[in-house]
mmCIF file of N, CA and C in Angstrom:
data_model
loop_
_atom_site.group_PDB
_atom_site.id
_atom_site.type_symbol
_atom_site.label_atom_id
_atom_site.label_comp_id
_atom_site.label_asym_id
_atom_site.label_seq_id
_atom_site.Cartn_x
_atom_site.Cartn_y
_atom_site.Cartn_z
ATOM 1 N N MET T 1 29.920 32.748 -5.681
ATOM 2 C CA MET T 1 30.216 31.716 -6.263
ATOM 3 C C MET T 1 29.059 30.811 -6.987
ATOM 4 N N GLY T 2 28.235 31.428 -6.920
ATOM 5 C CA GLY T 2 27.036 30.554 -7.789
ATOM 6 C C GLY T 2 26.823 29.078 -6.977
ATOM 7 N N SER T 3 26.371 27.937 -7.877
ATOM 8 C CA SER T 3 26.434 26.672 -6.761
ATOM 9 C C SER T 3 28.040 26.032 -6.842
ATOM 10 N N ARG T 4 27.533 24.753 -5.892
ATOM 11 C CA ARG T 4 29.105 24.171 -5.649
ATOM 12 C C ARG T 4 29.544 24.088 -6.740
ATOM 13 N N GLY T 5 30.969 24.075 -7.345
ATOM 14 C CA GLY T 5 31.326 23.850 -8.199
ATOM 15 C C GLY T 5 31.768 24.513 -9.237
ATOM 16 N N SER T 6 31.325 25.169 -9.608
ATOM 17 C CA SER T 6 31.147 26.274 -10.875
ATOM 18 C C SER T 6 31.445 27.588 -10.776
ATOM 19 N N LEU T 7 32.444 27.689 -11.573
ATOM 20 C CA LEU T 7 33.481 28.696 -12.242
ATOM 21 C C LEU T 7 33.078 29.927 -13.024
ATOM 22 N N GLY T 8 32.545 31.300 -11.823
ATOM 23 C CA GLY T 8 32.393 32.216 -13.084
ATOM 24 C C GLY T 8 33.437 32.971 -13.461
ATOM 25 N N HIS T 9 32.992 34.532 -13.807
ATOM 26 C CA HIS T 9 34.328 35.232 -13.981
ATOM 27 C C HIS T 9 34.649 36.171 -13.271
ATOM 28 N N THR T 10 34.242 35.742 -12.064
ATOM 29 C CA THR T 10 35.421 36.505 -10.616
ATOM 30 C C THR T 10 36.695 36.568 -11.173
ATOM 31 N N PRO T 11 37.580 37.334 -9.971
ATOM 32 C CA PRO T 11 38.752 36.992 -10.040
ATOM 33 C C PRO T 11 39.285 35.915 -9.348
ATOM 34 N N ALA T 12 38.664 35.195 -8.366
ATOM 35 C CA ALA T 12 38.763 34.032 -7.816
ATOM 36 C C ALA T 12 38.634 33.034 -8.695
ATOM 37 N N ALA T 13 37.735 32.941 -9.348
ATOM 38 C CA ALA T 13 37.446 32.029 -10.800
ATOM 39 C C ALA T 13 38.272 31.401 -11.521
ATOM 40 N N CYS T 14 38.958 33.071 -11.933
ATOM 41 C CA CYS T 14 40.163 32.898 -12.542
ATOM 42 C C CYS T 14 41.252 32.139 -12.114
ATOM 43 N N ARG T 15 41.266 32.614 -10.999
ATOM 44 C CA ARG T 15 42.330 31.786 -10.311
ATOM 45 C C ARG T 15 42.466 30.603 -10.420
ATOM 46 N N ALA T 16 41.526 30.540 -9.273
ATOM 47 C CA ALA T 16 40.827 28.840 -9.196
ATOM 48 C C ALA T 16 41.244 27.940 -10.688
ATOM 49 N N ARG T 17 41.058 28.211 -11.827
ATOM 50 C CA ARG T 17 41.060 27.975 -12.962
ATOM 51 C C ARG T 17 42.496 27.727 -13.357
ATOM 52 N N GLU T 18 43.270 28.895 -12.846
ATOM 53 C CA GLU T 18 44.707 28.630 -13.553
ATOM 54 C C GLU T 18 45.371 27.122 -12.437
ATOM 55 N N ILE T 19 45.101 27.508 -11.022
ATOM 56 C CA ILE T 19 45.769 26.484 -10.480
ATOM 57 C C ILE T 19 45.366 24.672 -10.949
ATOM 58 N N LEU T 20 43.996 24.621 -11.088
ATOM 59 C CA LEU T 20 43.221 23.687 -11.702
ATOM 60 C C LEU T 20 44.036 22.951 -13.426
ATOM 61 N N ASP T 21 44.599 24.018 -13.810
ATOM 62 C CA ASP T 21 44.805 23.532 -14.943
ATOM 63 C C ASP T 21 46.490 22.832 -14.379
ATOM 64 N N ARG T 22 47.213 23.363 -13.289
ATOM 65 C CA ARG T 22 48.343 22.639 -13.227
ATOM 66 C C ARG T 22 48.154 21.613 -12.696
ATOM 67 N N VAL T 23 47.480 21.953 -11.603
ATOM 68 C CA VAL T 23 47.084 20.172 -10.799
ATOM 69 C C VAL T 23 46.442 19.344 -11.675
ATOM 70 N N GLY T 24 45.583 19.763 -12.622
ATOM 71 C CA GLY T 24 44.817 18.889 -13.457
ATOM 72 C C GLY T 24 45.789 18.422 -14.264
ATOM 73 N N GLY T 25 46.927 18.591 -14.951
ATOM 74 C CA GLY T 25 48.249 18.509 -15.768
ATOM 75 C C GLY T 25 47.870 17.032 -15.788
ATOM 76 N N LYS T 26 48.174 16.184 -17.248
ATOM 77 C CA LYS T 26 48.647 14.926 -17.351
ATOM 78 C C LYS T 26 49.811 14.457 -16.487
ATOM 79 N N TRP T 27 51.198 15.352 -16.133
ATOM 80 C CA TRP T 27 52.002 15.056 -15.309
ATOM 81 C C TRP T 27 51.839 14.769 -13.711
ATOM 82 N N SER T 28 51.244 16.751 -13.763
ATOM 83 C CA SER T 28 51.555 17.258 -12.194
ATOM 84 C C SER T 28 50.492 16.236 -11.440
ATOM 85 N N LEU T 29 49.473 15.128 -12.261
ATOM 86 C CA LEU T 29 48.919 14.228 -11.358
ATOM 87 C C LEU T 29 49.853 12.693 -11.392
ATOM 88 N N TYR T 30 50.440 12.276 -12.091
ATOM 89 C CA TYR T 30 51.131 11.410 -11.681
ATOM 90 C C TYR T 30 52.498 12.106 -10.613
ATOM 91 N N VAL T 31 52.722 13.157 -10.687
ATOM 92 C CA VAL T 31 53.793 13.624 -9.995
ATOM 93 C C VAL T 31 53.138 13.288 -8.293
ATOM 94 N N ILE T 32 52.398 13.770 -8.457
ATOM 95 C CA ILE T 32 51.217 13.564 -6.918
ATOM 96 C C ILE T 32 50.725 12.880 -6.726
ATOM 97 N N SER T 33 50.708 11.350 -7.736
ATOM 98 C CA SER T 33 50.176 10.264 -7.227
ATOM 99 C C SER T 33 51.262 9.516 -6.856
ATOM 100 N N GLN T 34 52.549 9.795 -7.407
ATOM 101 C CA GLN T 34 53.925 9.198 -7.196
ATOM 102 C C GLN T 34 54.849 9.054 -5.761
ATOM 103 N N LEU T 35 54.733 10.734 -5.359
ATOM 104 C CA LEU T 35 54.717 11.236 -4.067
ATOM 105 C C LEU T 35 53.848 10.764 -3.240
ATOM 106 N N GLY T 36 52.524 10.388 -3.093
ATOM 107 C CA GLY T 36 51.247 10.118 -2.000
ATOM 108 C C GLY T 36 51.803 9.226 -1.972
ATOM 109 N N THR T 37 53.146 8.155 -2.407
ATOM 110 C CA THR T 37 53.755 6.953 -1.606
ATOM 111 C C THR T 37 54.689 7.389 -0.627
ATOM 112 N N GLY T 38 55.267 8.147 -0.989
ATOM 113 C CA GLY T 38 56.373 8.659 0.466
ATOM 114 C C GLY T 38 57.277 9.528 -1.018
ATOM 115 N N THR T 39 58.340 10.381 0.124
ATOM 116 C CA THR T 39 59.597 10.686 -0.622
ATOM 117 C C THR T 39 59.858 10.456 -1.855
ATOM 118 N N LYS T 40 60.698 11.278 -2.310
ATOM 119 C CA LYS T 40 61.315 10.175 -3.611
ATOM 120 C C LYS T 40 61.989 11.687 -4.525
ATOM 121 N N ARG T 41 63.195 10.584 -5.002
ATOM 122 C CA ARG T 41 64.769 11.531 -5.683
ATOM 123 C C ARG T 41 63.960 11.405 -7.018
ATOM 124 N N PHE T 42 64.619 12.679 -8.117
ATOM 125 C CA PHE T 42 64.389 12.994 -9.386
ATOM 126 C C PHE T 42 64.030 11.340 -9.771
ATOM 127 N N THR T 43 65.280 10.430 -9.927
ATOM 128 C CA THR T 43 64.930 8.967 -11.031
ATOM 129 C C THR T 43 64.121 8.412 -10.451
ATOM 130 N N GLU T 44 63.928 8.156 -9.699
ATOM 131 C CA GLU T 44 62.691 7.416 -8.841
ATOM 132 C C GLU T 44 61.343 8.074 -9.336
ATOM 133 N N LEU T 45 61.084 9.173 -9.426
ATOM 134 C CA LEU T 45 60.116 9.701 -10.190
ATOM 135 C C LEU T 45 59.971 9.360 -11.548
ATOM 136 N N LYS T 46 61.183 9.780 -12.127
ATOM 137 C CA LYS T 46 61.742 9.321 -13.929
ATOM 138 C C LYS T 46 61.036 8.187 -13.940
ATOM 139 N N ARG T 47 61.339 6.979 -13.513
ATOM 140 C CA ARG T 47 61.398 5.779 -13.208
ATOM 141 C C ARG T 47 59.740 5.288 -12.936
ATOM 142 N N GLY T 48 59.062 5.510 -12.142
ATOM 143 C CA GLY T 48 57.688 5.703 -11.530
ATOM 144 C C GLY T 48 56.454 6.128 -12.786
ATOM 145 N N ILE T 49 57.459 7.411 -13.542
ATOM 146 C CA ILE T 49 55.931 7.391 -14.668
ATOM 147 C C ILE T 49 56.421 7.500 -15.746
ATOM 148 N N ASN T 50 55.849 6.202 -16.512
ATOM 149 C CA ASN T 50 56.256 6.132 -17.936
ATOM 150 C C ASN T 50 55.802 7.355 -18.878
ATOM 151 N N GLY T 51 56.682 7.533 -19.721
ATOM 152 C CA GLY T 51 56.503 8.253 -20.572
ATOM 153 C C GLY T 51 57.113 9.895 -20.492
ATOM 154 N N ILE T 52 57.041 10.727 -19.213
ATOM 155 C CA ILE T 52 57.806 12.067 -18.872
ATOM 156 C C ILE T 52 59.106 11.797 -19.074
ATOM 157 N N SER T 53 59.579 12.732 -20.050
ATOM 158 C CA SER T 53 60.805 13.147 -20.495
ATOM 159 C C SER T 53 61.493 13.828 -19.103
ATOM 160 N N HIS T 54 62.817 13.939 -19.283
ATOM 161 C CA HIS T 54 63.562 14.732 -18.270
ATOM 162 C C HIS T 54 62.951 15.673 -17.650
ATOM 163 N N ARG T 55 62.914 16.799 -19.140
ATOM 164 C CA ARG T 55 62.593 18.231 -18.785
ATOM 165 C C ARG T 55 61.483 18.259 -18.340
ATOM 166 N N MET T 56 60.780 17.183 -18.802
ATOM 167 C CA MET T 56 59.172 17.551 -18.164
ATOM 168 C C MET T 56 58.863 17.466 -17.517
ATOM 169 N N LEU T 57 59.678 16.525 -16.777
ATOM 170 C CA LEU T 57 59.411 16.271 -15.202
ATOM 171 C C LEU T 57 59.949 17.490 -14.139
ATOM 172 N N THR T 58 61.233 18.336 -14.646
ATOM 173 C CA THR T 58 61.809 19.133 -14.205
ATOM 174 C C THR T 58 61.007 19.971 -14.000
ATOM 175 N N VAL T 59 60.174 20.351 -15.444
ATOM 176 C CA VAL T 59 58.950 22.075 -15.157
ATOM 177 C C VAL T 59 58.128 21.675 -14.185
ATOM 178 N N THR T 60 57.639 20.289 -14.292
ATOM 179 C CA THR T 60 56.508 19.922 -13.548
ATOM 180 C C THR T 60 56.748 20.159 -12.144
ATOM 181 N N LEU T 61 57.898 19.667 -11.829
ATOM 182 C CA LEU T 61 58.017 19.170 -10.530
ATOM 183 C C LEU T 61 58.542 21.224 -10.171
ATOM 184 N N ARG T 62 58.832 21.821 -10.756
ATOM 185 C CA ARG T 62 59.695 23.362 -10.887
ATOM 186 C C ARG T 62 57.924 24.052 -10.129
ATOM 187 N N GLU T 63 56.974 23.697 -11.104
ATOM 188 C CA GLU T 63 55.478 24.137 -10.949
ATOM 189 C C GLU T 63 54.807 23.905 -9.662
ATOM 190 N N LEU T 64 55.149 22.513 -9.233
ATOM 191 C CA LEU T 64 54.469 22.387 -8.446
ATOM 192 C C LEU T 64 55.238 22.759 -7.054
ATOM 193 N N GLU T 65 56.397 22.856 -6.950
ATOM 194 C CA GLU T 65 57.019 23.322 -6.170
ATOM 195 C C GLU T 65 56.802 25.172 -6.231
ATOM 196 N N ARG T 66 56.542 25.835 -6.842
ATOM 197 C CA ARG T 66 55.926 27.093 -6.582
ATOM 198 C C ARG T 66 55.023 27.355 -6.323
ATOM 199 N N ASP T 67 53.817 26.216 -6.265
ATOM 200 C CA ASP T 67 52.449 26.715 -5.816
ATOM 201 C C ASP T 67 52.668 25.769 -4.358
ATOM 202 N N GLY T 68 53.468 25.497 -3.851
ATOM 203 C CA GLY T 68 53.442 25.079 -3.099
ATOM 204 C C GLY T 68 52.831 23.536 -2.316
ATOM 205 N N ILE T 69 52.993 23.143 -3.214
ATOM 206 C CA ILE T 69 52.109 21.432 -3.201
ATOM 207 C C ILE T 69 53.158 20.418 -2.907
ATOM 208 N N VAL T 70 54.731 20.698 -3.627
ATOM 209 C CA VAL T 70 55.413 19.641 -4.080
ATOM 210 C C VAL T 70 56.574 20.657 -2.593
ATOM 211 N N SER T 71 57.716 19.982 -2.154
ATOM 212 C CA SER T 71 58.813 20.519 -1.861
ATOM 213 C C SER T 71 59.644 19.439 -1.657
ATOM 214 N N ARG T 72 61.417 20.570 -2.041
ATOM 215 C CA ARG T 72 61.982 19.956 -2.723
ATOM 216 C C ARG T 72 63.301 20.105 -1.762
ATOM 217 N N THR T 73 64.208 19.039 -1.110
ATOM 218 C CA THR T 73 65.075 19.179 -0.169
ATOM 219 C C THR T 73 66.761 19.213 -1.357
ATOM 220 N N ILE T 74 67.668 19.516 -0.731
ATOM 221 C CA ILE T 74 68.861 20.025 -1.386
ATOM 222 C C ILE T 74 69.690 19.172 0.259
ATOM 223 N N TYR T 75 70.426 17.863 -0.809
ATOM 224 C CA TYR T 75 71.539 17.412 0.751
ATOM 225 C C TYR T 75 73.192 17.648 0.346
ATOM 226 N N ALA T 76 73.573 17.993 1.447
ATOM 227 C CA ALA T 76 75.040 18.718 0.693
ATOM 228 C C ALA T 76 75.540 17.727 0.876
ATOM 229 N N VAL T 77 75.891 16.532 0.196
ATOM 230 C CA VAL T 77 76.956 15.266 0.071
ATOM 231 C C VAL T 77 77.315 15.386 -1.448
ATOM 232 N N MET T 78 78.152 14.827 -1.582
ATOM 233 C CA MET T 78 78.814 14.561 -3.220
ATOM 234 C C MET T 78 78.359 12.703 -3.307
ATOM 235 N N PRO T 79 77.922 12.766 -4.474
ATOM 236 C CA PRO T 79 76.820 13.886 -5.472
ATOM 237 C C PRO T 79 76.158 14.281 -4.875
ATOM 238 N N PRO T 80 75.409 15.320 -5.004
ATOM 239 C CA PRO T 80 73.942 15.940 -4.340
ATOM 240 C C PRO T 80 73.508 15.557 -4.380
ATOM 241 N N ARG T 81 72.607 15.500 -3.539
ATOM 242 C CA ARG T 81 71.207 14.530 -3.001
ATOM 243 C C ARG T 81 70.084 15.434 -3.210
ATOM 244 N N VAL T 82 68.689 15.183 -4.342
ATOM 245 C CA VAL T 82 67.691 16.273 -3.907
ATOM 246 C C VAL T 82 66.400 15.336 -3.709
ATOM 247 N N GLU T 83 65.545 15.523 -2.641
ATOM 248 C CA GLU T 83 64.109 14.463 -2.513
ATOM 249 C C GLU T 83 63.264 15.363 -2.348
ATOM 250 N N TYR T 84 61.923 15.255 -2.829
ATOM 251 C CA TYR T 84 60.989 15.533 -3.571
ATOM 252 C C TYR T 84 59.515 15.017 -2.618
ATOM 253 N N THR T 85 58.735 15.779 -1.775
ATOM 254 C CA THR T 85 57.909 15.425 -1.091
ATOM 255 C C THR T 85 56.790 15.883 -1.617
ATOM 256 N N LEU T 86 55.480 15.642 -0.798
ATOM 257 C CA LEU T 86 54.158 16.727 -1.107
ATOM 258 C C LEU T 86 54.011 17.550 0.385
ATOM 259 N N THR T 87 53.858 18.665 0.002
ATOM 260 C CA THR T 87 53.661 19.898 1.414
ATOM 261 C C THR T 87 52.373 19.106 1.927
ATOM 262 N N ALA T 88 52.349 19.481 2.699
ATOM 263 C CA ALA T 88 51.026 19.301 4.053
ATOM 264 C C ALA T 88 49.923 19.730 2.767
ATOM 265 N N MET T 89 49.691 21.027 2.220
ATOM 266 C CA MET T 89 48.301 21.112 1.254
ATOM 267 C C MET T 89 48.854 20.028 0.418
ATOM 268 N N GLY T 90 49.878 19.886 -0.605
ATOM 269 C CA GLY T 90 50.247 18.888 -1.530
ATOM 270 C C GLY T 90 49.033 17.173 -0.888
ATOM 271 N N HIS T 91 49.302 17.456 0.558
ATOM 272 C CA HIS T 91 48.548 15.880 0.799
ATOM 273 C C HIS T 91 47.033 15.582 0.650
ATOM 274 N N THR T 92 46.570 16.800 0.707
ATOM 275 C CA THR T 92 44.998 17.343 0.376
ATOM 276 C C THR T 92 44.748 17.041 -0.598
ATOM 277 N N LEU T 93 45.312 17.073 -1.659
ATOM 278 C CA LEU T 93 45.108 16.751 -3.049
ATOM 279 C C LEU T 93 45.179 15.134 -3.329
ATOM 280 N N LEU T 94 45.623 14.271 -2.001
ATOM 281 C CA LEU T 94 45.913 13.198 -2.593
ATOM 282 C C LEU T 94 44.615 12.280 -2.994
ATOM 283 N N ASP T 95 43.995 12.237 -2.546
ATOM 284 C CA ASP T 95 42.128 11.288 -2.452
ATOM 285 C C ASP T 95 41.624 11.547 -3.712
ATOM 286 N N ALA T 96 41.905 13.262 -4.231
ATOM 287 C CA ALA T 96 41.342 13.459 -5.641
ATOM 288 C C ALA T 96 41.974 12.963 -6.395
ATOM 289 N N VAL T 97 43.313 13.035 -6.610
ATOM 290 C CA VAL T 97 44.376 12.843 -7.767
ATOM 291 C C VAL T 97 44.267 11.190 -7.754
ATOM 292 N N SER T 98 44.647 10.539 -7.117
ATOM 293 C CA SER T 98 44.866 9.322 -6.723
ATOM 294 C C SER T 98 43.238 8.729 -7.413
ATOM 295 N N GLY T 99 42.418 9.039 -6.878
ATOM 296 C CA GLY T 99 40.785 8.299 -7.413
ATOM 297 C C GLY T 99 41.124 9.143 -9.155
ATOM 298 N N LEU T 100 41.493 10.082 -10.026
ATOM 299 C CA LEU T 100 41.333 9.919 -11.031
ATOM 300 C C LEU T 100 42.427 9.374 -11.833
ATOM 301 N N VAL T 101 43.549 9.523 -11.480
ATOM 302 C CA VAL T 101 43.864 8.262 -12.124
ATOM 303 C C VAL T 101 44.063 6.355 -11.709
ATOM 304 N N VAL T 102 43.241 6.292 -10.620
ATOM 305 C CA VAL T 102 42.494 4.880 -10.540
ATOM 306 C C VAL T 102 41.638 4.906 -11.678
ATOM 307 N N TRP T 103 41.251 5.844 -11.916
ATOM 308 C CA TRP T 103 39.302 5.640 -12.615
ATOM 309 C C TRP T 103 40.128 6.075 -14.217
ATOM 310 N N ALA T 104 41.359 6.467 -14.572
ATOM 311 C CA ALA T 104 41.790 6.175 -15.380
ATOM 312 C C ALA T 104 42.059 4.788 -15.857
ATOM 313 N N GLU T 105 42.977 4.574 -15.098
ATOM 314 C CA GLU T 105 43.476 3.229 -15.481
ATOM 315 C C GLU T 105 42.864 2.141 -15.719
ATOM 316 N N SER T 106 41.796 1.945 -14.986
ATOM 317 C CA SER T 106 40.739 1.180 -14.400
ATOM 318 C C SER T 106 39.289 1.252 -16.267
ATOM 319 N N HIS T 107 39.424 2.719 -17.013
ATOM 320 C CA HIS T 107 38.314 2.344 -17.545
ATOM 321 C C HIS T 107 39.134 2.079 -18.737
ATOM 322 N N LEU T 108 40.796 1.762 -18.947
ATOM 323 C CA LEU T 108 41.017 2.090 -20.269
ATOM 324 C C LEU T 108 40.879 1.458 -21.557
ATOM 325 N N ASP T 109 40.346 -0.339 -21.379
ATOM 326 C CA ASP T 109 39.841 -0.426 -22.322
ATOM 327 C C ASP T 109 38.110 0.405 -23.017
ATOM 328 N N GLU T 110 37.292 0.233 -21.752
ATOM 329 C CA GLU T 110 35.854 1.400 -22.260
ATOM 330 C C GLU T 110 36.554 2.093 -22.607
ATOM 331 N N ILE T 111 37.594 3.263 -22.775
ATOM 332 C CA ILE T 111 38.505 4.221 -23.339
ATOM 333 C C ILE T 111 38.439 4.047 -24.560
ATOM 334 N N ASP T 112 39.156 2.655 -24.969
ATOM 335 C CA ASP T 112 39.516 2.126 -25.954
ATOM 336 C C ASP T 112 39.019 2.115 -26.945
ATOM 337 N N ALA T 113 38.129 1.332 -26.958
ATOM 338 C CA ALA T 113 36.276 0.884 -27.487
ATOM 339 C C ALA T 113 36.020 2.047 -27.445
ATOM 340 N N ALA T 114 35.531 3.265 -27.012
ATOM 341 C CA ALA T 114 34.891 4.466 -27.153
ATOM 342 C C ALA T 114 35.739 4.731 -28.120
ATOM 343 N N ARG T 115 37.001 5.598 -28.020
ATOM 344 C CA ARG T 115 37.688 6.010 -29.406
ATOM 345 C C ARG T 115 37.104 4.791 -30.742
ATOM 346 N N ALA T 116 37.535 4.098 -30.924
ATOM 347 C CA ALA T 116 37.388 2.907 -31.598
ATOM 348 C C ALA T 116 36.427 3.402 -33.092
ATOM 349 N N ALA T 117 35.001 2.768 -31.862
ATOM 350 C CA ALA T 117 33.810 3.507 -31.959
ATOM 351 C C ALA T 117 33.238 5.312 -33.261
ATOM 352 N N TYR T 118 34.471 5.800 -32.818
ATOM 353 C CA TYR T 118 33.945 7.310 -32.601
ATOM 354 C C TYR T 118 35.097 6.948 -33.942
ATOM 355 N N ASP T 119 35.899 6.748 -33.874
ATOM 356 C CA ASP T 119 36.611 6.424 -35.143
ATOM 357 C C ASP T 119 35.664 6.292 -36.322
ATOM 358 N N ALA T 120 35.894 4.821 -36.169
ATOM 359 C CA ALA T 120 34.744 3.999 -37.218
ATOM 360 C C ALA T 120 33.932 5.053 -37.945
ATOM 361 N N ARG T 121 32.757 5.742 -36.970
ATOM 362 C CA ARG T 121 31.979 6.906 -37.544
ATOM 363 C C ARG T 121 32.245 7.851 -37.742
ATOM 364 N N ALA T 122 33.313 8.427 -37.794
ATOM 365 C CA ALA T 122 33.765 9.595 -38.327
ATOM 366 C C ALA T 122 34.646 9.641 -39.344
ATOM 367 N N GLU T 123 34.856 8.263 -39.654
ATOM 368 C CA GLU T 123 34.956 8.141 -41.209
ATOM 369 C C GLU T 123 34.959 7.865 -42.434
#
Protein backbone atom coordinates (compact mmCIF):
# COMPACT_ATOMS: atom_id res chain seq x y z
CA MET A 1 0.00 0.00 0.00
CA GLY A 2 2.83 2.48 -0.45
CA SER A 3 3.64 5.04 2.21
CA ARG A 4 1.84 5.03 5.51
CA GLY A 5 -1.62 6.52 5.15
CA SER A 6 -1.69 6.63 1.36
CA LEU A 7 -4.60 4.98 -0.39
CA GLY A 8 -3.84 3.52 -3.78
CA HIS A 9 -6.07 1.67 -6.21
CA THR A 10 -6.03 -1.76 -4.58
CA PRO A 11 -9.28 -3.46 -3.56
CA ALA A 12 -8.33 -2.94 0.09
CA ALA A 13 -7.79 0.78 -0.53
CA CYS A 14 -11.22 1.09 -2.15
CA ARG A 15 -12.84 -0.62 0.83
CA ALA A 16 -10.88 1.60 3.23
CA ARG A 17 -12.16 4.70 1.41
CA GLU A 18 -15.70 3.39 1.75
CA ILE A 19 -15.27 2.99 5.51
CA LEU A 20 -13.56 6.38 5.84
CA ASP A 21 -16.49 7.97 3.99
CA ARG A 22 -18.83 6.41 6.54
CA VAL A 23 -17.00 7.19 9.77
CA GLY A 24 -15.74 10.53 8.47
CA GLY A 25 -19.22 11.82 7.70
CA LYS A 26 -20.20 14.80 9.82
CA TRP A 27 -23.07 13.03 11.56
CA SER A 28 -21.09 9.85 12.18
CA LEU A 29 -18.36 11.85 13.90
CA TYR A 30 -20.86 13.40 16.28
CA VAL A 31 -22.70 10.12 16.96
CA ILE A 32 -19.43 8.34 17.76
CA SER A 33 -18.32 11.25 19.93
CA GLN A 34 -21.63 11.29 21.83
CA LEU A 35 -21.59 7.54 22.40
CA GLY A 36 -18.02 7.84 23.65
CA THR A 37 -19.45 9.21 26.88
CA GLY A 38 -21.67 6.15 27.36
CA THR A 39 -24.80 4.34 26.25
CA LYS A 40 -27.58 6.61 25.03
CA ARG A 41 -31.15 6.41 23.86
CA PHE A 42 -32.19 7.85 20.49
CA THR A 43 -33.72 10.99 22.02
CA GLU A 44 -30.56 11.64 24.07
CA LEU A 45 -28.45 11.42 20.93
CA LYS A 46 -30.80 13.69 19.00
CA ARG A 47 -30.73 16.27 21.79
CA GLY A 48 -26.93 16.10 21.99
CA ILE A 49 -26.29 16.59 18.26
CA ASN A 50 -27.36 20.05 17.21
CA GLY A 51 -29.01 20.20 13.78
CA ILE A 52 -29.41 16.48 13.07
CA SER A 53 -32.83 15.42 11.81
CA HIS A 54 -34.68 12.35 13.06
CA ARG A 55 -34.21 10.67 9.69
CA MET A 56 -30.48 11.46 9.44
CA LEU A 57 -29.84 10.14 12.95
CA THR A 58 -31.75 6.95 12.11
CA VAL A 59 -29.77 6.44 8.87
CA THR A 60 -26.44 7.18 10.57
CA LEU A 61 -27.10 4.80 13.45
CA ARG A 62 -28.13 2.01 11.06
CA GLU A 63 -24.99 2.46 8.95
CA LEU A 64 -22.73 2.48 12.01
CA GLU A 65 -24.51 -0.58 13.39
CA ARG A 66 -24.10 -2.40 10.06
CA ASP A 67 -20.36 -1.64 10.10
CA GLY A 68 -20.00 -3.00 13.64
CA ILE A 69 -19.19 0.37 15.21
CA VAL A 70 -22.44 0.83 17.14
CA SER A 71 -24.52 -1.76 18.94
CA ARG A 72 -28.30 -1.42 19.38
CA THR A 73 -30.14 -3.09 22.24
CA ILE A 74 -33.94 -3.34 22.26
CA TYR A 75 -35.65 -3.90 25.61
CA ALA A 76 -39.04 -5.63 25.58
CA VAL A 77 -40.85 -3.14 27.80
CA MET A 78 -43.79 -0.85 27.13
CA PRO A 79 -43.08 1.49 25.53
CA PRO A 80 -40.11 -0.26 23.87
CA ARG A 81 -36.72 1.07 24.92
CA VAL A 82 -33.76 1.12 22.54
CA GLU A 83 -30.23 1.98 23.56
CA TYR A 84 -27.11 2.56 21.49
CA THR A 85 -23.53 2.03 22.54
CA LEU A 86 -20.13 1.84 20.90
CA THR A 87 -18.81 -1.65 20.25
CA ALA A 88 -15.23 -2.55 21.16
CA MET A 89 -14.25 -1.66 17.59
CA GLY A 90 -16.19 1.62 17.87
CA HIS A 91 -14.20 2.53 20.97
CA THR A 92 -10.99 2.21 18.95
CA LEU A 93 -12.23 5.14 16.80
CA LEU A 94 -12.98 7.37 19.74
CA ASP A 95 -9.60 9.10 20.11
CA ALA A 96 -9.40 9.98 16.41
CA VAL A 97 -13.03 11.12 16.21
CA SER A 98 -12.91 13.11 19.43
CA GLY A 99 -9.74 14.81 18.25
CA LEU A 100 -11.41 15.90 15.01
CA VAL A 101 -14.50 17.21 16.80
CA VAL A 102 -12.40 19.13 19.36
CA TRP A 103 -10.17 20.51 16.58
CA ALA A 104 -13.19 21.75 14.61
CA GLU A 105 -14.83 23.34 17.64
CA SER A 106 -11.61 25.05 18.76
CA HIS A 107 -10.91 26.54 15.31
CA LEU A 108 -14.37 27.91 14.48
CA ASP A 109 -13.33 31.58 14.66
CA GLU A 110 -10.22 31.03 12.51
CA ILE A 111 -12.23 29.09 9.92
CA ASP A 112 -14.91 31.79 9.83
CA ALA A 113 -12.21 34.44 9.30
CA ALA A 114 -10.56 32.41 6.54
CA ARG A 115 -13.90 31.91 4.79
CA ALA A 116 -14.75 35.60 5.02
CA ALA A 117 -11.34 36.55 3.58
CA TYR A 118 -11.73 34.02 0.74
CA ASP A 119 -15.25 35.15 -0.05
CA ALA A 120 -14.14 38.81 -0.11
CA ARG A 121 -11.41 37.95 -2.64
CA ALA A 122 -13.80 35.87 -4.76
CA GLU A 123 -16.30 38.70 -5.23
